[in-house]
């Protein structure tokens, strides 16, 4: 919730919550503090979201999709380490509360060349599909 508060406070920022289609919308919104819910623009599909300048998250296949779409990705620094592999593999950067605005602005400034290079790291990975399927299976999505 604190990440959302701070992101929503950035100039010209709109915070979209891309909900999971297999879960109830109210339950997903309910995971956030009551004062944060009005700061969220809920999107049921990607067609409801304009191409973002930056995407932030903890861990989701959506983050990989955004790298492939040449959108800079920031992985929120939390107690969960699911997204650490994205950072270690050079396809995402860290988003920390104490450097949030600086991290977002740096990500916004990534060149198209760097975004393309990050997407190519995923696309050329022989194990990407296997790794993704393993992660989805381990989390009970598949």
PDB file of C-alpha atoms in Angstrom:
ATOM      1  CA  UNK A   1       0.000   0.000   0.000  1.00  0.00           C
ATOM      2  CA  UNK A   2       2.835   2.424   0.747  1.00  0.00           C
ATOM      3  CA  UNK A   3       4.278   1.905  -2.723  1.00  0.00           C
ATOM      4  CA  UNK A   4       0.907   2.779  -4.241  1.00  0.00           C
ATOM      5  CA  UNK A   5       0.545   5.893  -2.071  1.00  0.00           C
ATOM      6  CA  UNK A   6       3.927   7.158  -3.180  1.00  0.00           C
ATOM      7  CA  UNK A   7       3.560   6.182  -6.827  1.00  0.00           C
ATOM      8  CA  UNK A   8       0.146   7.872  -7.008  1.00  0.00           C
ATOM      9  CA  UNK A   9       1.748  11.020  -5.599  1.00  0.00           C
ATOM     10  CA  UNK A  10       4.205  11.342  -8.481  1.00  0.00           C
ATOM     11  CA  UNK A  11       3.452  14.019 -11.049  1.00  0.00           C
ATOM     12  CA  UNK A  12       1.398  12.687 -13.983  1.00  0.00           C
ATOM     13  CA  UNK A  13       1.245   9.194 -12.480  1.00  0.00           C
ATOM     14  CA  UNK A  14      -1.735   6.874 -12.804  1.00  0.00           C
ATOM     15  CA  UNK A  15      -1.553   3.640 -10.843  1.00  0.00           C
ATOM     16  CA  UNK A  16      -3.321   0.754 -12.554  1.00  0.00           C
ATOM     17  CA  UNK A  17      -4.101  -2.466 -10.771  1.00  0.00           C
ATOM     18  CA  UNK A  18      -4.193  -5.244 -13.357  1.00  0.00           C
ATOM     19  CA  UNK A  19      -6.427  -7.736 -11.642  1.00  0.00           C
ATOM     20  CA  UNK A  20      -6.246 -11.461 -12.032  1.00  0.00           C
ATOM     21  CA  UNK A  21      -9.242 -12.786 -13.959  1.00  0.00           C
ATOM     22  CA  UNK A  22      -9.500 -15.898 -11.775  1.00  0.00           C
ATOM     23  CA  UNK A  23     -10.037 -13.938  -8.551  1.00  0.00           C
ATOM     24  CA  UNK A  24     -12.829 -11.676  -7.312  1.00  0.00           C
ATOM     25  CA  UNK A  25     -12.197  -7.961  -8.026  1.00  0.00           C
ATOM     26  CA  UNK A  26     -13.352  -6.785  -4.587  1.00  0.00           C
ATOM     27  CA  UNK A  27     -11.116  -9.318  -2.848  1.00  0.00           C
ATOM     28  CA  UNK A  28      -8.121  -8.134  -4.870  1.00  0.00           C
ATOM     29  CA  UNK A  29      -8.841  -4.472  -4.103  1.00  0.00           C
ATOM     30  CA  UNK A  30      -9.463  -5.467  -0.482  1.00  0.00           C
ATOM     31  CA  UNK A  31      -5.846  -6.552  -0.142  1.00  0.00           C
ATOM     32  CA  UNK A  32      -4.901  -2.852  -0.034  1.00  0.00           C
ATOM     33  CA  UNK A  33      -5.455  -0.318   2.729  1.00  0.00           C
ATOM     34  CA  UNK A  34      -8.806   1.433   2.531  1.00  0.00           C
ATOM     35  CA  UNK A  35      -7.224   4.842   1.848  1.00  0.00           C
ATOM     36  CA  UNK A  36      -5.240   3.359  -1.062  1.00  0.00           C
ATOM     37  CA  UNK A  37      -8.168   1.835  -2.957  1.00  0.00           C
ATOM     38  CA  UNK A  38      -9.312   5.175  -4.460  1.00  0.00           C
ATOM     39  CA  UNK A  39      -5.779   5.684  -5.818  1.00  0.00           C
ATOM     40  CA  UNK A  40      -6.078   2.557  -7.972  1.00  0.00           C
ATOM     41  CA  UNK A  41      -7.487   2.401 -11.459  1.00  0.00           C
ATOM     42  CA  UNK A  42      -8.634  -1.191 -11.861  1.00  0.00           C
ATOM     43  CA  UNK A  43      -8.040  -2.832 -15.232  1.00  0.00           C
ATOM     44  CA  UNK A  44      -9.529  -6.215 -16.043  1.00  0.00           C
ATOM     45  CA  UNK A  45      -7.628  -6.576 -19.311  1.00  0.00           C
ATOM     46  CA  UNK A  46      -4.558  -5.015 -20.860  1.00  0.00           C
ATOM     47  CA  UNK A  47      -6.799  -3.408 -23.467  1.00  0.00           C
ATOM     48  CA  UNK A  48      -8.031  -1.155 -20.644  1.00  0.00           C
ATOM     49  CA  UNK A  49      -4.512   0.142 -19.944  1.00  0.00           C
ATOM     50  CA  UNK A  50      -2.572   2.530 -22.170  1.00  0.00           C
ATOM     51  CA  UNK A  51       1.035   1.486 -22.754  1.00  0.00           C
ATOM     52  CA  UNK A  52       2.755   2.476 -19.520  1.00  0.00           C
ATOM     53  CA  UNK A  53       6.046   4.310 -19.259  1.00  0.00           C
ATOM     54  CA  UNK A  54       7.062   2.071 -16.322  1.00  0.00           C
ATOM     55  CA  UNK A  55       5.602  -1.036 -14.671  1.00  0.00           C
ATOM     56  CA  UNK A  56       6.147  -1.871 -10.998  1.00  0.00           C
ATOM     57  CA  UNK A  57       5.349  -5.095  -9.218  1.00  0.00           C
ATOM     58  CA  UNK A  58       6.543  -7.844  -6.929  1.00  0.00           C
ATOM     59  CA  UNK A  59       6.374 -10.809  -9.271  1.00  0.00           C
ATOM     60  CA  UNK A  60       4.016 -11.726 -12.056  1.00  0.00           C
ATOM     61  CA  UNK A  61       4.052 -13.065 -15.570  1.00  0.00           C
ATOM     62  CA  UNK A  62       2.704  -9.601 -16.405  1.00  0.00           C
ATOM     63  CA  UNK A  63       6.151  -8.170 -15.575  1.00  0.00           C
ATOM     64  CA  UNK A  64       7.749 -10.485 -18.124  1.00  0.00           C
ATOM     65  CA  UNK A  65       5.098  -9.507 -20.667  1.00  0.00           C
ATOM     66  CA  UNK A  66       5.977  -5.863 -20.119  1.00  0.00           C
ATOM     67  CA  UNK A  67       9.703  -6.485 -20.629  1.00  0.00           C
ATOM     68  CA  UNK A  68       8.827  -8.188 -23.909  1.00  0.00           C
ATOM     69  CA  UNK A  69       6.719  -5.121 -24.803  1.00  0.00           C
ATOM     70  CA  UNK A  70       9.808  -2.930 -24.195  1.00  0.00           C
ATOM     71  CA  UNK A  71       8.394  -1.324 -21.054  1.00  0.00           C
ATOM     72  CA  UNK A  72      10.876  -0.740 -18.194  1.00  0.00           C
ATOM     73  CA  UNK A  73      10.072  -2.941 -15.195  1.00  0.00           C
ATOM     74  CA  UNK A  74      10.776  -2.208 -11.542  1.00  0.00           C
ATOM     75  CA  UNK A  75      10.553  -4.943  -8.913  1.00  0.00           C
ATOM     76  CA  UNK A  76       9.387  -3.649  -5.547  1.00  0.00           C
ATOM     77  CA  UNK A  77      11.762  -4.323  -2.708  1.00  0.00           C
ATOM     78  CA  UNK A  78       9.661  -6.277  -0.211  1.00  0.00           C
ATOM     79  CA  UNK A  79      10.038  -9.261   2.076  1.00  0.00           C
ATOM     80  CA  UNK A  80       9.163 -11.471  -0.909  1.00  0.00           C
ATOM     81  CA  UNK A  81      12.096 -12.262  -3.177  1.00  0.00           C
ATOM     82  CA  UNK A  82      10.164 -13.710  -6.127  1.00  0.00           C
ATOM     83  CA  UNK A  83      11.297 -11.032  -8.580  1.00  0.00           C
ATOM     84  CA  UNK A  84      14.975 -11.123  -7.641  1.00  0.00           C
ATOM     85  CA  UNK A  85      15.731 -13.316 -10.656  1.00  0.00           C
ATOM     86  CA  UNK A  86      14.489 -10.597 -12.978  1.00  0.00           C
ATOM     87  CA  UNK A  87      16.911  -8.155 -11.385  1.00  0.00           C
ATOM     88  CA  UNK A  88      19.819 -10.617 -11.351  1.00  0.00           C
ATOM     89  CA  UNK A  89      19.188 -11.432 -15.020  1.00  0.00           C
ATOM     90  CA  UNK A  90      19.287  -7.764 -15.950  1.00  0.00           C
ATOM     91  CA  UNK A  91      15.742  -7.484 -17.246  1.00  0.00           C
ATOM     92  CA  UNK A  92      14.361  -5.361 -14.392  1.00  0.00           C
ATOM     93  CA  UNK A  93      15.567  -2.908 -11.783  1.00  0.00           C
ATOM     94  CA  UNK A  94      14.775  -2.480  -8.094  1.00  0.00           C
ATOM     95  CA  UNK A  95      12.133  -0.110  -6.736  1.00  0.00           C
ATOM     96  CA  UNK A  96      12.784   0.889  -3.125  1.00  0.00           C
ATOM     97  CA  UNK A  97      10.572   3.106  -0.981  1.00  0.00           C
ATOM     98  CA  UNK A  98      13.430   5.391   0.030  1.00  0.00           C
ATOM     99  CA  UNK A  99      14.482   6.022  -3.593  1.00  0.00           C
ATOM    100  CA  UNK A 100      11.109   5.560  -5.281  1.00  0.00           C
ATOM    101  CA  UNK A 101      10.946   8.718  -7.383  1.00  0.00           C
ATOM    102  CA  UNK A 102      14.581   8.412  -8.445  1.00  0.00           C
ATOM    103  CA  UNK A 103      14.063   4.741  -9.384  1.00  0.00           C
ATOM    104  CA  UNK A 104      10.957   5.536 -11.443  1.00  0.00           C
ATOM    105  CA  UNK A 105      12.600   8.452 -13.249  1.00  0.00           C
ATOM    106  CA  UNK A 106      15.668   6.331 -14.029  1.00  0.00           C
ATOM    107  CA  UNK A 107      13.437   3.590 -15.461  1.00  0.00           C
ATOM    108  CA  UNK A 108      11.511   6.135 -17.529  1.00  0.00           C
ATOM    109  CA  UNK A 109      14.839   7.228 -18.972  1.00  0.00           C
ATOM    110  CA  UNK A 110      15.857   3.789 -20.253  1.00  0.00           C
ATOM    111  CA  UNK A 111      16.671   3.930 -23.925  1.00  0.00           C
ATOM    112  CA  UNK A 112      14.785   1.923 -26.520  1.00  0.00           C
ATOM    113  CA  UNK A 113      18.074   0.116 -27.139  1.00  0.00           C
ATOM    114  CA  UNK A 114      18.218  -1.064 -23.497  1.00  0.00           C
ATOM    115  CA  UNK A 115      14.527  -2.040 -23.506  1.00  0.00           C
ATOM    116  CA  UNK A 116      15.115  -4.063 -26.675  1.00  0.00           C
ATOM    117  CA  UNK A 117      18.170  -5.730 -25.133  1.00  0.00           C
ATOM    118  CA  UNK A 118      16.135  -6.720 -22.077  1.00  0.00           C
ATOM    119  CA  UNK A 119      13.370  -8.188 -24.223  1.00  0.00           C
ATOM    120  CA  UNK A 120      15.940 -10.114 -26.254  1.00  0.00           C
ATOM    121  CA  UNK A 121      17.420 -11.596 -23.065  1.00  0.00           C
ATOM    122  CA  UNK A 122      14.021 -13.147 -22.372  1.00  0.00           C
ATOM    123  CA  UNK A 123      13.261 -14.135 -25.953  1.00  0.00           C
ATOM    124  CA  UNK A 124      16.627 -15.813 -26.424  1.00  0.00           C
ATOM    125  CA  UNK A 125      16.515 -17.680 -23.132  1.00  0.00           C
ATOM    126  CA  UNK A 126      16.255 -21.391 -23.877  1.00  0.00           C
ATOM    127  CA  UNK A 127      14.834 -22.004 -20.404  1.00  0.00           C
ATOM    128  CA  UNK A 128      12.389 -19.100 -20.164  1.00  0.00           C
ATOM    129  CA  UNK A 129       9.288 -21.084 -21.085  1.00  0.00           C
ATOM    130  CA  UNK A 130      10.276 -23.994 -18.860  1.00  0.00           C
ATOM    131  CA  UNK A 131      11.105 -21.678 -15.952  1.00  0.00           C
ATOM    132  CA  UNK A 132       7.842 -19.809 -16.343  1.00  0.00           C
ATOM    133  CA  UNK A 133       5.812 -23.018 -16.490  1.00  0.00           C
ATOM    134  CA  UNK A 134       7.624 -24.317 -13.396  1.00  0.00           C
ATOM    135  CA  UNK A 135       6.874 -21.092 -11.492  1.00  0.00           C
ATOM    136  CA  UNK A 136       3.209 -21.097 -12.524  1.00  0.00           C
ATOM    137  CA  UNK A 137       2.855 -24.746 -11.559  1.00  0.00           C
ATOM    138  CA  UNK A 138       4.585 -24.214  -8.201  1.00  0.00           C
ATOM    139  CA  UNK A 139       2.186 -21.383  -7.377  1.00  0.00           C
ATOM    140  CA  UNK A 140      -0.861 -23.419  -8.369  1.00  0.00           C
ATOM    141  CA  UNK A 141      -1.754 -21.262 -11.382  1.00  0.00           C
ATOM    142  CA  UNK A 142      -1.469 -24.228 -13.769  1.00  0.00           C
TER     143      UNK A 142
END
